[in-house]
N, CA, C and O atoms as a MOPAC input file, in Angstrom:
PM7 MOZYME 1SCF
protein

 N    -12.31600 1    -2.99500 1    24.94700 1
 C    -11.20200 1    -3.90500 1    25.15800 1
 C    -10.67500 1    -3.81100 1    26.57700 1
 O    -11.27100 1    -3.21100 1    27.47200 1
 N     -9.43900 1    -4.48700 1    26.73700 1
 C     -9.17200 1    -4.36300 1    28.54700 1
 C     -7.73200 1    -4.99400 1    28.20400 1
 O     -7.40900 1    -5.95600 1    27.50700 1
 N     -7.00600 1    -4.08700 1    28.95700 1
 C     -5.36100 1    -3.70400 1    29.22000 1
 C     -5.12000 1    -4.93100 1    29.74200 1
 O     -5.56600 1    -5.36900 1    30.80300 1
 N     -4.16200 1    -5.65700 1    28.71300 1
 C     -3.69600 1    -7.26100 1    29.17000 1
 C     -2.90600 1    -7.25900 1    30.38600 1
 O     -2.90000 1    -8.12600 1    31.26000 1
 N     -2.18400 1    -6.09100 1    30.33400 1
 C     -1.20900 1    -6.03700 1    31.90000 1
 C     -1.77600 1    -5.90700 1    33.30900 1
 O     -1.38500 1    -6.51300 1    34.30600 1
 N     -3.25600 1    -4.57100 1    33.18500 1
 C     -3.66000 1    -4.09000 1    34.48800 1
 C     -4.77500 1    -4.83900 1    34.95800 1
 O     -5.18600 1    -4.90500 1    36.11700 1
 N     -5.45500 1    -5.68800 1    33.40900 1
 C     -7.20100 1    -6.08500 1    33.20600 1
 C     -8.26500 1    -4.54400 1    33.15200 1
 O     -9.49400 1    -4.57600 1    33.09100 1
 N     -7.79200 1    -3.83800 1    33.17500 1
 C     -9.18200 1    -2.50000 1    33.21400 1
 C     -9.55500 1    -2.52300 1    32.16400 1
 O     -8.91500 1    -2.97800 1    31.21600 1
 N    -10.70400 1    -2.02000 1    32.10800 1
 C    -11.23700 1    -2.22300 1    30.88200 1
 C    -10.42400 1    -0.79700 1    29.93600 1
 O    -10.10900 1     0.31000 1    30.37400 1
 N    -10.32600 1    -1.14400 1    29.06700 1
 C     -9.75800 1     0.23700 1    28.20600 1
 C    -10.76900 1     0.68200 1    26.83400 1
 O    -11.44000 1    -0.21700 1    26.32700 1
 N    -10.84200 1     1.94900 1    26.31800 1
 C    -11.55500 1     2.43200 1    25.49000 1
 C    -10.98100 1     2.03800 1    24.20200 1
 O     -9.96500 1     2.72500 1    24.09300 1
 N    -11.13200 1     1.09700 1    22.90100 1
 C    -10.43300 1     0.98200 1    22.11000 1
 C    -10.54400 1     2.45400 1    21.35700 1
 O    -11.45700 1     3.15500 1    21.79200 1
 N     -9.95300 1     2.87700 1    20.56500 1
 C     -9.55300 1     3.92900 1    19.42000 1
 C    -10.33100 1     3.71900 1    18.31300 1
 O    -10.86400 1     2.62000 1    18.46300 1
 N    -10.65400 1     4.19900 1    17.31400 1
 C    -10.33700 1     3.85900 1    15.97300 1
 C     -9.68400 1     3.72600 1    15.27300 1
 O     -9.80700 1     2.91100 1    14.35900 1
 N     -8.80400 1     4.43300 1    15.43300 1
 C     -7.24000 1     4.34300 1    14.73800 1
 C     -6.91000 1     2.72800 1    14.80900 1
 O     -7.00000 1     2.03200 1    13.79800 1
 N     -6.57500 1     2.26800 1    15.91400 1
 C     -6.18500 1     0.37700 1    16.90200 1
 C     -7.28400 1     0.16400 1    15.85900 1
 O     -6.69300 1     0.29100 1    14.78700 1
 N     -8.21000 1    -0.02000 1    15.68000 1
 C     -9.32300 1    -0.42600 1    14.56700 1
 C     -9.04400 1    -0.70800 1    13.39600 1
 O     -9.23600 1    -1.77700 1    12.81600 1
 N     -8.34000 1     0.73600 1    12.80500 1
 C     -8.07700 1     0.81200 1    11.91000 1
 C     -6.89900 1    -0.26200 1    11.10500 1
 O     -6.93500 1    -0.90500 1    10.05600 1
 N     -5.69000 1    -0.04100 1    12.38200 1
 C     -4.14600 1    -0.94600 1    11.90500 1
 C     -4.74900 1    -2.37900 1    11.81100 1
 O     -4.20600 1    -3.10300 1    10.97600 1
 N     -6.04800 1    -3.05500 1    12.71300 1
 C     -6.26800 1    -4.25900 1    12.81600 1
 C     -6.82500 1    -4.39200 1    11.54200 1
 O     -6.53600 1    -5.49700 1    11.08200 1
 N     -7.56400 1    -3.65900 1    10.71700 1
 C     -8.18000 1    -4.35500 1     9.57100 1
 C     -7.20200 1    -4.12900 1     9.09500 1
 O     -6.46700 1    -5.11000 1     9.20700 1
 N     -6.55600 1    -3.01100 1     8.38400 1
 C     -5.36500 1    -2.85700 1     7.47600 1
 C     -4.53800 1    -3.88700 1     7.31500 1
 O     -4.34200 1    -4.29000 1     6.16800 1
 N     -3.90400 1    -4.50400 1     8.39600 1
 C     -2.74600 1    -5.76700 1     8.76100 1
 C     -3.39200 1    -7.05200 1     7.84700 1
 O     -2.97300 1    -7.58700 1     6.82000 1
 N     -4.54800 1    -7.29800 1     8.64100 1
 C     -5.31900 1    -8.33700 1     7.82700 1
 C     -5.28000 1    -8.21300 1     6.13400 1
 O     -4.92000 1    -8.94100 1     5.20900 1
 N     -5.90700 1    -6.75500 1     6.29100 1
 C     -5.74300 1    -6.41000 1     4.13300 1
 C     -4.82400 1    -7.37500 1     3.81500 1
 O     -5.01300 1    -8.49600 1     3.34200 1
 N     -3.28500 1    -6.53600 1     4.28300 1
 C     -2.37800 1    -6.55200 1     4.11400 1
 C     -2.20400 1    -8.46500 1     4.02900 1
 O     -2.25200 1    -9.05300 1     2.94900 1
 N     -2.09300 1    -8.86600 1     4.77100 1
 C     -1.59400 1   -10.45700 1     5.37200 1
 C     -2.95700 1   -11.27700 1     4.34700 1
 O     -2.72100 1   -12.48100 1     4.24200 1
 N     -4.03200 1   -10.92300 1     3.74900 1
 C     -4.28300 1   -11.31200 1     2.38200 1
 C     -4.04900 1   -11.26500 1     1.29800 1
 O     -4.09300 1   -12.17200 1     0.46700 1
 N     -3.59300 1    -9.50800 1     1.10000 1
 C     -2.43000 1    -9.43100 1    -0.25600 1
 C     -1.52300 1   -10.46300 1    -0.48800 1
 O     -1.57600 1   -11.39400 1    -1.29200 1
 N     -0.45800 1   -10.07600 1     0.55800 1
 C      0.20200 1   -11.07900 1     1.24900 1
 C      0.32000 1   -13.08500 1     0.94300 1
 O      1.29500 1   -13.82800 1     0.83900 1
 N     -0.82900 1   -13.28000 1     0.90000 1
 C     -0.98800 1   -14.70300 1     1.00300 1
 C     -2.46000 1   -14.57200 1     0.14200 1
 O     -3.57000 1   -14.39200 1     0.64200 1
 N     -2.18400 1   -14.69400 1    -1.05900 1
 C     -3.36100 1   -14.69200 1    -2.21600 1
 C     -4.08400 1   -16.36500 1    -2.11600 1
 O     -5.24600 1   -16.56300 1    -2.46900 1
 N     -3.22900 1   -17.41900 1    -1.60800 1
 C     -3.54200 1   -18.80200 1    -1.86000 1
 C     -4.35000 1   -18.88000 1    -0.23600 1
 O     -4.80900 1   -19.99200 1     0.02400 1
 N     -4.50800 1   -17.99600 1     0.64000 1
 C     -5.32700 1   -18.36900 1     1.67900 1
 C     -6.47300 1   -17.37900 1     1.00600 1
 O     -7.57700 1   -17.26300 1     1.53700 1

């Protein structure tokens, strides 16, 4: 990935990985009719 403020490229995490699928889970629980 790459730091929206500086542009460098940055090392994503797994963890940042992790919250991005989770959220999604979540925001389908969330909304069963999408």
């Amino acid at each position: 990935g790459r730091n929206p403020q500086t542009g460098a490229p940055v090392q994503v995490k797994a963890s940042t990985a992790m919250k991005f699928s989770s959220s999604s889970t979540l925001k389908t629980a969330l909304n069963p009719n999408r």
